[in-house]
Each structure stands twice: as C-alpha cells, then as structure tokens.
Coordinates of N, CA and C in Angstrom, one line a residue:
M1 N 28.2 -164.8 273.5 CA 28.1 -163.2 273.2 C 29.5 -163.1 272.9
M2 N 30.3 -161.9 272.4 CA 32.2 -161.9 272.4 C 31.8 -160.7 273.7
K3 N 33.0 -161.1 273.9 CA 33.3 -159.9 275.8 C 34.8 -159.1 274.7
L4 N 35.4 -157.8 275.0 CA 35.9 -157.2 275.1 C 36.4 -156.8 276.3
Y5 N 37.9 -157.4 276.4 CA 38.4 -156.9 278.0 C 39.0 -155.1 277.8
G6 N 38.9 -154.0 278.5 CA 39.3 -153.0 278.0 C 39.4 -151.9 279.1
L7 N 39.9 -151.2 278.5 CA 39.9 -150.1 279.9 C 40.0 -148.7 279.2
G8 N 38.6 -147.7 279.6 CA 38.9 -146.4 279.4 C 39.3 -145.7 278.1
P9 N 41.1 -145.0 278.3 CA 41.7 -144.3 276.8 C 42.7 -145.3 276.4
T10 N 42.7 -146.7 276.7 CA 43.5 -147.4 276.3 C 43.5 -147.9 275.0
R11 N 43.8 -148.3 274.1 CA 43.8 -148.7 272.9 C 42.6 -149.9 272.4
S12 N 41.6 -149.8 273.6 CA 40.6 -150.4 273.8 C 39.8 -149.4 272.8
L13 N 39.8 -148.9 272.8 CA 39.1 -147.2 272.0 C 38.8 -148.1 270.5
R14 N 40.0 -148.6 270.0 CA 40.2 -148.8 268.8 C 38.8 -150.0 268.3
A15 N 39.3 -151.2 269.6 CA 38.6 -152.2 268.8 C 36.6 -151.9 269.4
L16 N 36.8 -151.2 269.9 CA 35.2 -150.5 270.2 C 34.8 -150.1 269.3
W17 N 35.5 -148.8 268.6 CA 34.9 -148.7 267.3 C 34.7 -149.4 266.5
A18 N 36.2 -150.2 266.7 CA 34.9 -151.1 264.9 C 33.6 -152.1 265.7
L19 N 33.6 -152.8 266.8 CA 32.5 -153.3 267.0 C 31.2 -152.4 267.1
Q20 N 31.1 -151.3 267.6 CA 30.4 -150.2 267.6 C 30.1 -149.8 265.6
E21 N 31.3 -149.6 264.8 CA 30.8 -149.4 263.5 C 30.0 -151.1 262.9
L22 N 30.3 -151.6 263.6 CA 29.5 -153.1 263.2 C 28.6 -153.4 263.6
D23 N 28.1 -152.6 264.1 CA 26.5 -153.3 265.5 C 27.2 -154.5 265.5
A24 N 27.9 -154.8 266.7 CA 28.0 -156.3 266.9 C 27.9 -156.3 268.3
E25 N 27.1 -157.4 268.9 CA 26.7 -157.2 270.3 C 27.9 -157.7 271.0
F26 N 28.4 -157.3 272.1 CA 29.2 -157.5 272.9 C 28.8 -156.9 274.3
E27 N 29.7 -157.8 275.1 CA 30.5 -157.3 276.6 C 31.2 -156.6 277.1
F28 N 31.1 -155.5 277.6 CA 32.1 -154.7 277.6 C 32.5 -155.1 279.0
V29 N 34.1 -155.8 279.1 CA 34.3 -156.4 280.6 C 35.6 -155.2 280.7
R30 N 35.4 -154.5 282.3 CA 35.9 -153.4 282.1 C 37.2 -154.3 283.0
V31 N 39.0 -153.8 283.0 CA 39.7 -154.4 283.4 C 40.6 -152.5 283.8
N32 N 40.7 -152.9 285.5 CA 41.4 -151.9 285.8 C 42.9 -151.8 285.9
I33 N 43.8 -151.6 284.8 CA 44.7 -151.5 285.0 C 45.5 -150.8 285.8
L34 N 45.3 -149.8 286.6 CA 45.5 -148.9 287.7 C 45.4 -149.3 288.9
A35 N 44.5 -150.1 289.2 CA 44.7 -151.0 290.3 C 45.4 -152.9 290.1
G36 N 45.7 -152.4 288.8 CA 46.4 -154.0 288.6 C 46.2 -155.2 288.5
E37 N 44.8 -154.6 288.0 CA 43.7 -156.4 287.7 C 44.3 -156.9 286.1
N38 N 45.3 -156.1 285.4 CA 45.5 -156.8 284.2 C 46.8 -158.0 284.7
L39 N 47.5 -158.1 285.7 CA 48.0 -158.9 286.5 C 47.4 -159.9 287.1
H40 N 46.3 -160.2 287.2 CA 45.3 -161.4 288.3 C 45.4 -162.1 286.9
P41 N 45.7 -163.6 287.8 CA 46.1 -164.8 286.9 C 45.2 -165.0 286.5
D42 N 44.3 -164.6 286.1 CA 42.8 -164.9 285.5 C 43.0 -164.3 283.8
F43 N 43.5 -162.8 284.2 CA 43.5 -162.2 282.8 C 44.4 -162.3 282.4
L44 N 46.4 -163.5 282.8 CA 47.4 -163.4 282.4 C 46.9 -164.7 281.6
R45 N 45.9 -165.1 282.2 CA 45.1 -166.5 281.7 C 45.5 -166.1 279.6
L46 N 44.5 -165.1 280.0 CA 43.8 -165.0 278.5 C 44.7 -164.0 277.6
N47 N 45.5 -162.9 278.2 CA 46.4 -162.1 277.7 C 48.3 -162.4 278.5
P48 N 48.8 -163.0 278.3 CA 50.3 -163.1 279.0 C 51.2 -161.9 279.1
A49 N 51.0 -161.1 278.3 CA 51.5 -159.8 278.6 C 50.7 -158.7 279.6
G50 N 49.6 -159.2 279.7 CA 49.1 -158.2 280.5 C 48.3 -157.1 280.1
K51 N 48.3 -156.5 278.9 CA 48.2 -156.0 278.3 C 46.5 -155.6 277.7
L52 N 46.0 -154.7 277.4 CA 44.5 -154.4 276.3 C 44.6 -153.8 275.5
P53 N 43.9 -153.8 274.4 CA 42.2 -154.9 275.0 C 42.5 -156.4 274.4
V54 N 41.4 -157.0 275.1 CA 41.5 -158.9 274.6 C 40.1 -159.0 274.6
L55 N 39.8 -159.8 273.3 CA 38.2 -159.7 272.6 C 38.4 -161.0 272.7
V56 N 37.5 -161.9 273.5 CA 37.0 -163.2 273.5 C 35.8 -163.7 273.0
D57 N 36.1 -164.4 272.2 CA 34.6 -164.4 270.7 C 34.8 -166.1 270.7
G58 N 34.0 -166.6 271.7 CA 33.7 -168.1 272.0 C 34.7 -168.5 273.0
D59 N 35.8 -170.0 272.3 CA 36.8 -169.8 272.8 C 38.2 -169.1 272.2
F60 N 38.0 -168.7 271.1 CA 38.7 -167.7 270.5 C 39.5 -166.5 271.1
V61 N 40.9 -166.5 271.4 CA 41.2 -164.8 272.3 C 42.4 -164.5 271.4
L62 N 42.0 -163.5 271.0 CA 42.6 -162.5 270.2 C 43.2 -161.0 270.8
T63 N 44.9 -161.0 271.4 CA 45.4 -159.8 271.6 C 45.4 -158.7 270.4
E64 N 45.9 -157.8 271.3 CA 46.6 -156.3 269.9 C 45.4 -156.5 269.3
S65 N 45.6 -154.9 269.4 CA 44.2 -153.8 269.4 C 44.2 -154.1 267.5
A66 N 44.9 -153.6 266.7 CA 44.8 -153.6 265.5 C 44.6 -155.0 264.6
A67 N 44.9 -156.1 265.7 CA 44.9 -157.3 265.0 C 43.1 -158.2 265.2
I68 N 42.4 -157.5 266.4 CA 41.6 -157.1 266.7 C 40.2 -156.6 265.7
V69 N 40.7 -155.4 265.6 CA 40.3 -154.8 264.2 C 40.2 -155.8 263.0
M70 N 41.1 -155.7 262.4 CA 41.0 -156.6 261.5 C 40.1 -157.5 261.7
Y71 N 40.4 -158.6 262.4 CA 39.2 -159.9 262.5 C 38.4 -159.5 262.5
L72 N 37.5 -159.1 263.1 CA 36.1 -158.3 262.6 C 35.3 -157.5 262.4
A73 N 36.4 -157.0 261.4 CA 36.2 -157.0 260.4 C 36.3 -157.7 258.9
E74 N 36.6 -158.9 259.8 CA 36.6 -160.0 258.6 C 35.4 -160.8 258.6
K75 N 35.3 -160.8 260.1 CA 33.6 -161.9 261.0 C 32.8 -161.3 260.4
Y76 N 32.8 -160.1 260.3 CA 31.2 -159.1 259.5 C 31.8 -158.4 258.6
G77 N 32.0 -159.3 257.7 CA 32.6 -158.9 256.2 C 31.4 -158.3 255.7
D78 N 30.1 -158.3 255.5 CA 29.4 -157.7 254.5 C 28.9 -156.4 254.8
K79 N 29.4 -155.9 256.2 CA 29.5 -154.6 256.6 C 30.4 -153.5 256.3
G80 N 31.6 -154.1 255.1 CA 32.3 -153.5 254.7 C 33.7 -152.5 255.2
L81 N 33.4 -152.9 256.4 CA 34.7 -152.6 257.1 C 36.2 -153.3 256.6
M82 N 36.2 -154.3 256.1 CA 37.5 -154.7 255.5 C 37.0 -154.7 253.8
P83 N 38.2 -153.5 252.7 CA 37.6 -153.6 251.7 C 37.1 -154.6 251.0
A84 N 36.8 -155.1 250.3 CA 36.7 -156.1 249.2 C 38.0 -156.4 247.7
D85 N 38.0 -155.8 247.4 CA 39.0 -155.1 246.8 C 40.8 -156.0 247.0
L86 N 41.2 -156.4 246.5 CA 42.3 -157.8 246.8 C 43.4 -155.5 247.5
K87 N 43.5 -155.4 246.6 CA 44.4 -153.9 246.5 C 43.9 -152.8 247.1
E88 N 42.6 -152.9 247.4 CA 42.2 -152.2 248.7 C 42.7 -152.3 250.0
R89 N 42.3 -154.0 249.8 CA 42.6 -154.1 251.1 C 44.0 -154.2 251.4
A90 N 44.5 -154.3 250.6 CA 46.8 -154.1 251.1 C 46.6 -152.7 251.6
Q91 N 46.3 -152.0 250.8 CA 46.4 -150.4 251.2 C 45.6 -150.5 253.0
A92 N 44.6 -151.4 253.0 CA 43.7 -151.4 254.8 C 45.1 -151.1 255.7
Y93 N 45.5 -152.5 255.0 CA 46.6 -153.1 255.9 C 47.4 -152.1 255.9
R94 N 47.8 -151.9 255.0 CA 49.5 -151.3 255.0 C 49.2 -149.7 255.4
W95 N 48.0 -149.0 255.8 CA 47.9 -147.6 256.8 C 48.0 -148.7 258.0
S96 N 47.4 -148.9 258.7 CA 47.7 -149.8 259.8 C 48.2 -150.5 260.5
L97 N 49.3 -150.6 259.4 CA 50.7 -150.6 259.9 C 51.2 -149.9 259.4
F98 N 51.5 -148.5 259.1 CA 52.1 -147.8 259.3 C 51.8 -147.0 260.5
A99 N 50.3 -146.8 261.0 CA 49.6 -146.1 262.4 C 50.3 -146.4 263.4
V100 N 50.8 -147.7 263.7 CA 51.6 -148.9 264.8 C 52.6 -148.7 265.2
T101 N 53.5 -148.9 263.8 CA 54.3 -148.4 263.9 C 55.2 -147.0 263.4
E102 N 54.6 -146.4 262.8 CA 55.5 -145.0 262.6 C 54.7 -143.9 263.2
L103 N 53.8 -144.0 263.6 CA 52.9 -142.7 264.3 C 53.0 -143.4 265.7
E104 N 52.1 -144.3 266.0 CA 52.4 -144.9 267.5 C 53.1 -145.4 268.5
Q105 N 54.7 -145.7 268.2 CA 55.8 -146.0 268.6 C 56.2 -145.0 269.0
P106 N 56.7 -143.3 268.4 CA 57.1 -142.5 269.1 C 56.2 -141.7 269.9
L107 N 54.5 -142.1 270.0 CA 54.1 -141.3 271.3 C 54.3 -142.5 272.3
W108 N 54.4 -143.5 272.2 CA 54.4 -144.5 272.8 C 55.8 -144.1 273.8
R109 N 57.0 -144.0 273.2 CA 58.3 -143.7 274.0 C 58.2 -142.4 274.7
I110 N 57.1 -141.5 274.2 CA 56.3 -139.6 274.8 C 56.2 -140.8 276.1
A111 N 55.2 -140.8 275.7 CA 55.0 -141.7 277.3 C 55.2 -141.9 278.4
K112 N 56.2 -143.0 278.5 CA 57.4 -143.9 278.9 C 58.2 -142.2 279.0
H113 N 58.9 -141.9 278.7 CA 59.7 -141.4 279.6 C 59.2 -139.6 280.0
T114 N 57.7 -139.4 279.8 CA 56.9 -138.2 280.5 C 56.3 -138.7 281.3
F115 N 55.7 -139.9 281.8 CA 55.4 -140.8 283.0 C 55.5 -141.4 283.5
L116 N 55.4 -142.8 282.7 CA 55.6 -144.2 282.9 C 56.8 -144.7 283.5
Y117 N 57.6 -144.7 283.1 CA 59.3 -144.6 283.8 C 59.1 -143.5 285.1
P118 N 59.8 -144.4 286.0 CA 60.0 -143.6 287.0 C 61.5 -143.2 286.7
E119 N 61.4 -141.5 287.4 CA 61.3 -140.2 286.7 C 63.1 -140.3 286.6
D120 N 63.9 -141.5 287.7 CA 65.8 -141.4 286.8 C 65.2 -142.1 286.0
K121 N 65.0 -143.0 285.6 CA 64.8 -142.8 284.1 C 64.4 -142.4 282.9
R122 N 63.5 -141.3 283.3 CA 63.2 -140.7 282.2 C 63.9 -139.6 281.2
L123 N 64.4 -139.7 279.8 CA 65.1 -139.3 279.3 C 64.0 -138.0 278.7
P124 N 64.6 -136.7 278.7 CA 63.9 -135.6 278.1 C 64.4 -135.2 276.3
E125 N 65.4 -135.8 276.2 CA 65.6 -135.4 274.5 C 65.2 -137.1 273.7
D126 N 64.5 -137.9 274.5 CA 64.3 -138.9 273.7 C 63.2 -138.7 273.9
I127 N 62.4 -138.0 274.6 CA 61.3 -136.8 273.7 C 61.5 -136.3 272.9
A128 N 62.3 -135.2 272.6 CA 62.4 -134.2 271.8 C 62.3 -135.1 270.6
L129 N 63.4 -136.2 270.4 CA 63.5 -137.0 269.4 C 62.2 -137.6 268.6
A130 N 61.4 -138.1 270.1 CA 60.0 -138.5 269.4 C 59.2 -137.7 268.7
R131 N 58.8 -136.7 268.9 CA 58.2 -135.4 268.5 C 58.7 -135.6 267.3
E132 N 59.9 -135.3 267.0 CA 60.4 -135.1 265.5 C 60.1 -136.5 264.2
E133 N 60.1 -137.7 265.4 CA 60.0 -138.7 264.1 C 58.2 -138.9 264.0
F134 N 57.2 -138.2 265.0 CA 55.7 -138.7 265.7 C 55.9 -137.4 263.5
A135 N 56.1 -136.1 264.1 CA 55.8 -135.3 263.1 C 56.5 -135.6 261.8
A136 N 57.3 -135.9 261.4 CA 58.1 -136.6 260.4 C 56.5 -137.4 259.6
M137 N 57.1 -138.4 260.2 CA 55.7 -139.3 259.8 C 54.2 -138.9 259.4
A138 N 53.9 -137.8 260.1 CA 52.7 -137.4 260.4 C 52.7 -136.4 259.1
A139 N 53.2 -136.4 258.4 CA 53.4 -135.3 257.2 C 53.5 -135.7 256.0
V140 N 53.4 -137.2 256.3 CA 53.2 -138.5 255.5 C 51.7 -138.7 255.0
L141 N 50.9 -138.8 256.1 CA 49.6 -138.9 255.9 C 49.0 -137.8 255.9
D142 N 49.3 -136.4 256.0 CA 48.8 -135.6 256.1 C 48.7 -135.4 254.1
R143 N 50.5 -135.9 253.9 CA 49.5 -135.1 252.4 C 48.6 -136.4 251.7
H144 N 49.0 -137.9 252.2 CA 47.7 -138.9 251.5 C 46.5 -138.5 251.9
M145 N 46.1 -137.9 253.1 CA 45.1 -137.3 253.1 C 44.2 -136.4 252.4
D146 N 45.1 -135.3 251.7 CA 45.0 -134.1 250.9 C 43.5 -134.6 250.1
G147 N 42.4 -134.3 250.3 CA 41.4 -134.5 249.0 C 40.4 -136.1 249.6
R148 N 41.4 -136.3 250.5 CA 40.4 -137.6 250.8 C 39.1 -137.6 252.7
A149 N 38.3 -138.1 252.3 CA 37.3 -138.1 253.3 C 37.5 -139.8 254.4
F150 N 38.7 -140.3 253.2 CA 38.8 -141.3 254.1 C 40.2 -142.0 254.1
I151 N 41.1 -143.0 254.8 CA 42.4 -143.2 254.8 C 42.1 -144.4 253.2
V152 N 41.5 -145.2 253.0 CA 41.4 -146.0 252.1 C 39.7 -146.0 251.4
G153 N 40.1 -145.7 249.9 CA 38.3 -146.1 249.5 C 37.8 -145.0 250.1
D154 N 36.2 -144.6 249.9 CA 35.6 -144.1 250.0 C 34.5 -143.8 251.5
N155 N 34.7 -144.9 252.2 CA 33.6 -145.6 253.2 C 34.9 -145.6 254.4
I156 N 34.5 -146.0 255.7 CA 35.3 -146.4 256.8 C 35.5 -147.7 256.8
T157 N 37.2 -148.0 256.9 CA 37.8 -149.2 257.1 C 38.8 -149.3 258.3
V158 N 39.0 -150.5 258.3 CA 40.3 -151.0 259.2 C 40.9 -149.4 259.8
A159 N 41.5 -149.3 258.7 CA 42.4 -148.3 258.7 C 42.0 -147.2 259.4
D160 N 41.1 -146.3 259.2 CA 40.4 -145.9 260.4 C 40.4 -145.5 262.0
C161 N 39.9 -146.4 262.0 CA 39.6 -147.3 263.2 C 40.9 -147.0 263.9
V162 N 42.0 -147.8 262.9 CA 43.2 -148.1 263.6 C 43.8 -146.6 263.9
T163 N 43.6 -145.7 262.9 CA 44.4 -144.8 263.1 C 43.8 -143.5 263.5
A164 N 42.6 -143.3 263.7 CA 42.1 -142.3 264.2 C 42.2 -142.0 265.5
Y165 N 42.4 -143.4 266.2 CA 42.7 -143.3 267.9 C 44.5 -142.6 267.7
V166 N 45.2 -143.1 267.3 CA 46.3 -142.5 267.0 C 46.3 -141.0 266.9
L167 N 45.8 -141.1 265.9 CA 46.1 -139.3 265.6 C 45.4 -138.5 266.9
D168 N 44.1 -138.7 267.5 CA 43.9 -137.9 268.5 C 45.2 -138.4 269.9
W169 N 46.0 -139.6 269.9 CA 46.8 -139.5 270.6 C 47.4 -138.3 270.8
G170 N 48.2 -138.2 269.3 CA 48.9 -137.4 268.6 C 48.2 -135.9 269.3
N171 N 47.2 -136.1 268.7 CA 46.6 -134.4 269.8 C 46.5 -133.8 270.1
E172 N 46.5 -135.0 271.6 CA 46.3 -134.7 273.1 C 47.7 -134.2 273.3
N173 N 49.3 -134.8 272.6 CA 50.2 -134.1 272.4 C 50.6 -132.5 272.5
G174 N 49.7 -132.6 271.6 CA 50.0 -131.3 270.7 C 50.8 -131.3 269.2
L175 N 50.6 -132.4 268.5 CA 51.3 -132.6 267.4 C 50.8 -132.9 266.5
I176 N 49.1 -132.4 265.8 CA 49.0 -132.3 264.6 C 48.4 -131.0 264.1
D177 N 49.1 -129.8 265.8 CA 48.6 -128.7 264.9 C 48.9 -128.4 263.6
S178 N 49.8 -128.5 263.3 CA 50.4 -128.3 261.6 C 50.1 -128.5 260.3
F179 N 49.2 -130.2 261.1 CA 48.5 -131.1 259.5 C 47.3 -130.6 259.8
P180 N 46.8 -129.4 258.5 CA 45.0 -129.1 258.5 C 44.8 -130.4 257.9
N181 N 45.1 -131.2 257.3 CA 44.1 -132.0 256.7 C 44.0 -133.6 257.4
L182 N 45.0 -134.1 258.8 CA 44.8 -134.7 259.7 C 43.8 -134.2 260.8
K183 N 43.7 -132.6 260.8 CA 42.7 -132.0 262.1 C 41.7 -132.0 261.7
A184 N 41.5 -131.7 260.1 CA 40.1 -132.0 260.0 C 39.6 -133.9 259.8
Y185 N 40.4 -134.2 259.5 CA 39.9 -136.1 259.4 C 39.8 -136.2 260.6
L186 N 40.4 -136.0 262.0 CA 39.8 -136.6 263.1 C 38.7 -135.8 263.8
E187 N 38.5 -134.5 264.1 CA 36.9 -134.0 263.8 C 36.3 -134.5 262.6
R188 N 36.5 -135.1 261.4 CA 35.3 -135.8 261.1 C 34.8 -137.7 261.8
M189 N 36.4 -137.9 262.0 CA 35.7 -139.0 262.4 C 35.3 -139.1 263.4
Y190 N 35.8 -138.1 264.2 CA 34.8 -138.5 266.0 C 33.6 -137.9 266.0
A191 N 33.2 -137.5 264.2 CA 31.3 -137.2 264.3 C 30.4 -138.1 264.0
R192 N 31.5 -139.2 264.0 CA 30.5 -140.0 263.4 C 29.9 -140.8 264.6
P193 N 28.3 -141.4 264.2 CA 27.7 -141.8 265.9 C 28.3 -142.8 266.4
R194 N 28.8 -143.5 266.0 CA 29.0 -144.6 266.0 C 30.9 -144.4 266.4
A195 N 31.4 -143.2 266.3 CA 32.4 -142.9 267.1 C 32.9 -143.1 268.5
P196 N 33.6 -144.3 269.1 CA 34.1 -144.4 270.9 C 34.1 -142.6 271.3
Q197 N 34.1 -143.2 273.0 CA 34.8 -141.4 273.3 C 36.2 -140.8 272.7
R198 N 36.4 -139.8 273.0 CA 37.7 -139.5 272.7 C 38.7 -139.7 273.1
I199 N 40.1 -139.8 273.4 CA 40.7 -140.5 275.1 C 40.6 -139.2 275.7
A200 N 40.8 -137.8 275.6 CA 40.5 -136.7 277.0 C 39.3 -136.7 277.7
E201 N 38.5 -137.7 277.1 CA 36.7 -138.0 277.8 C 37.2 -138.9 278.3
A202 N 37.0 -140.0 277.6 CA 38.0 -141.4 278.4 C 38.5 -141.4 279.8
V203 N 39.7 -140.2 279.6 CA 40.4 -139.9 281.3 C 39.4 -139.5 281.8
A204 N 38.8 -138.9 281.4 CA 37.9 -137.7 282.5 C 36.4 -139.0 282.9
S205 N 36.5 -139.8 282.6 CA 35.0 -140.6 282.7 C 35.9 -141.5 283.7
L206 N 37.3 -141.8 283.8 CA 37.5 -142.9 284.9 C 38.2 -141.9 285.9
Q207 N 38.9 -141.1 285.6 CA 39.1 -139.8 286.9 C 37.3 -138.9 288.0
S208 N 36.5 -139.3 287.1 CA 34.5 -139.3 287.5 C 34.4 -140.1 288.9

C-alpha cells in the first residue's frame, strides 16, 4: 500500500486531494514538523530536504507535491485526472507550473517574512511586493476562469488539485477577494465530496 507522509495544512493537502479523487488505497503517515520529526534521520533518508509531502509507492519514493499529484494521475490513468489529449495534458502541466511558480512563490515569501524568519530578518517591504506579484498573476488566472468550471477541460485534472490549494492559501491572506471567478472556483472545488480539509480547518485540527 502506498504511504503519504504529511501533516495538516502543508502541501500534503494537494497529494491527499489527488489520492481521494482517485479513490486510491493509501496510508497517511503523520510527520510533525513542529516537533522536528522531519529532521529525523529516518525521514531524511526519504527526503533529504526535510520537507513534506513524501509519497512512498513500494520501493519508489517521490517528493514535491505537484510531482506527486502528476505521478498519481498517471498511475491511475483511467480515472481521468490526467487528460488523455496531448494538448489538454500540456495545458494541465502549464497551469500546474503557473500555480507553483507565479502564485505560490509570493505566498511563500509572505509566510517567510511574516512568521517563519527570525524577526530581525523579516522585510515588510518584501511582503508588500509579494502581495502585488500574487495579485497580478491571480488576475491572469481569474480571466482564464471566466465561464469555466475547471482550469482545463470539463472535468477535474491535476491542475485543479495543484491550484485550488494555492488559491486557498491566497484566500487565507485575503488576496483573492477582488477576483470573483477565483472565489467561486474555490468554493466549487472545496464543495467536492472528496476534497481535503481547507487550510484553516487543517490548522485548527493541529491546535485542537
């Protein structure tokens, strides 16, 4: 059985989403990064970067959440999470990469300069720039989503599993309120019966 190593509100939610949409059998292995379990030698043998999530499928180990989603979609190719048509598949790759480069990176900078870095290394001006950069790229996706239910084609794909999590992260920072298409898309995605927890719910579960 596959194992997914992860924790609450991390990018593990992307991989969980794919696993649940695919109705795949897996075991979730909780790794408490707040307690430093990701730095234990046993975990570092799986991912030397010490980050989550990690997928273990037999003797195959894969890191990076977007790569895990794509691998799972290919593994369960009959489930439709990866488009069969070459051009649609290319669009799914395109928008997945757009999410992790153009949308996620500014959010990660905001997190670093808000609470991850020591106070003496936090740069308020970088937070402001990152918010502007996110908004500019969110506007691109908002226009793309006009009249669309999903990012690519007429059904959920890897692009949705990757992107919805990022938009929820942006929502937590109050950054998508001015993008009606993205707000509506986010609500539709998390209304799906096999959607994972939203970030706020996952954070609350850690604190309970």
